Amino acid sequence: MKITLNPDAAVVNTIRQGLERTGGYCPCRLERTEANRCMCQEFRDQIKDPDYEGFCHCLLYYKEK
């Protein structure tokens, strides 16, 4: 398993700015809960699945098999 940042620097920059603005919460989510703190619970659950490959909800991280 390998987790990397999105290769698109513009996406990474935009999401990082959003994280700064929201205090570390996913800028793509309306609710500010611990489940939505970056790295969000949804993605942490997805990376536990050995067959999952793809981006997190906000496209900041990518998990390879």
C-alpha atoms as a printed R data frame, in Angstrom:
   type eleno elety resid chain resno       x      y      z
1  ATOM     1    CA   MET     A     1   0.000  0.000  0.000
2  ATOM     2    CA   LYS     A     2   1.264  3.443 -0.913
3  ATOM     3    CA   ILE     A     3  -0.445  6.777 -0.202
4  ATOM     4    CA   THR     A     4   0.691  9.814 -2.159
5  ATOM     5    CA   LEU     A     5  -0.441 13.364 -2.760
6  ATOM     6    CA   ASN     A     6  -2.379 14.171 -5.895
7  ATOM     7    CA   PRO     A     7   0.145 14.750 -8.711
8  ATOM     8    CA   ASP     A     8  -1.741 17.929 -9.696
9  ATOM     9    CA   ALA     A     9   0.023 20.678 -7.708
10 ATOM    10    CA   ALA     A    10  -2.873 23.106 -8.242
11 ATOM    11    CA   VAL     A    11  -5.327 20.686 -6.581
12 ATOM    12    CA   VAL     A    12  -2.937 20.087 -3.675
13 ATOM    13    CA   ASN     A    13  -2.441 23.836 -3.195
14 ATOM    14    CA   THR     A    14  -6.180 24.547 -3.281
15 ATOM    15    CA   ILE     A    15  -6.998 21.801 -0.783
16 ATOM    16    CA   ARG     A    16  -4.162 22.839  1.547
17 ATOM    17    CA   GLN     A    17  -5.454 26.419  1.525
18 ATOM    18    CA   GLY     A    18  -8.909 25.082  2.351
19 ATOM    19    CA   LEU     A    19  -7.500 23.017  5.206
20 ATOM    20    CA   GLU     A    20  -5.823 26.113  6.635
21 ATOM    21    CA   ARG     A    21  -9.063 28.062  6.327
22 ATOM    22    CA   THR     A    22 -11.119 25.334  8.074
23 ATOM    23    CA   GLY     A    23  -8.639 24.462 10.795
24 ATOM    24    CA   GLY     A    24  -7.773 21.058  9.356
25 ATOM    25    CA   TYR     A    25 -11.258 19.918  8.421
26 ATOM    26    CA   CYS     A    26 -11.987 18.700  4.914
27 ATOM    27    CA   PRO     A    27 -12.869 21.818  2.914
28 ATOM    28    CA   CYS     A    28 -15.184 19.723  0.730
29 ATOM    29    CA   ARG     A    29 -17.508 18.894  3.647
30 ATOM    30    CA   LEU     A    30 -20.009 21.183  5.305
31 ATOM    31    CA   GLU     A    31 -19.902 19.544  8.740
32 ATOM    32    CA   ARG     A    32 -16.933 20.140 11.042
33 ATOM    33    CA   THR     A    33 -16.721 16.816 12.870
34 ATOM    34    CA   GLU     A    34 -13.766 14.656 13.877
35 ATOM    35    CA   ALA     A    35 -14.746 12.252 11.088
36 ATOM    36    CA   ASN     A    36 -14.120 15.084  8.615
37 ATOM    37    CA   ARG     A    37 -10.726 16.117  9.969
38 ATOM    38    CA   CYS     A    38  -8.018 15.472  7.374
39 ATOM    39    CA   MET     A    39  -7.205 12.596  6.768
40 ATOM    40    CA   CYS     A    40 -10.938 11.939  6.997
41 ATOM    41    CA   GLN     A    41 -12.496  8.823  8.488
42 ATOM    42    CA   GLU     A    42 -13.991  7.863  5.119
43 ATOM    43    CA   PHE     A    43 -10.533  7.648  3.519
44 ATOM    44    CA   ARG     A    44  -8.988  5.920  6.553
45 ATOM    45    CA   ASP     A    45 -11.687  3.258  6.216
46 ATOM    46    CA   GLN     A    46 -11.075  2.974  2.468
47 ATOM    47    CA   ILE     A    47  -7.326  2.496  2.866
48 ATOM    48    CA   LYS     A    48  -7.951 -0.429  5.220
49 ATOM    49    CA   ASP     A    49  -9.473 -2.261  2.251
50 ATOM    50    CA   PRO     A    50  -6.603 -3.992  0.401
51 ATOM    51    CA   ASP     A    51  -8.578 -3.890 -2.852
52 ATOM    52    CA   TYR     A    52  -9.297 -0.158 -2.755
53 ATOM    53    CA   GLU     A    53  -7.357  2.107 -5.083
54 ATOM    54    CA   GLY     A    54  -8.258  5.736 -5.607
55 ATOM    55    CA   PHE     A    55  -8.479  9.266 -4.258
56 ATOM    56    CA   CYS     A    56  -9.871 10.501 -0.986
57 ATOM    57    CA   HIS     A    57 -13.068 12.574 -1.100
58 ATOM    58    CA   CYS     A    58 -11.320 15.911 -1.679
59 ATOM    59    CA   LEU     A    59  -8.704 14.480 -4.083
60 ATOM    60    CA   LEU     A    60  -5.719 15.382 -1.885
61 ATOM    61    CA   TYR     A    61  -4.503 11.812 -1.269
62 ATOM    62    CA   TYR     A    62  -4.273  8.795 -3.554
63 ATOM    63    CA   LYS     A    63  -3.977  5.199 -2.394
64 ATOM    64    CA   GLU     A    64  -2.291  2.658 -4.646
65 ATOM    65    CA   LYS     A    65  -2.770 -1.081 -4.164
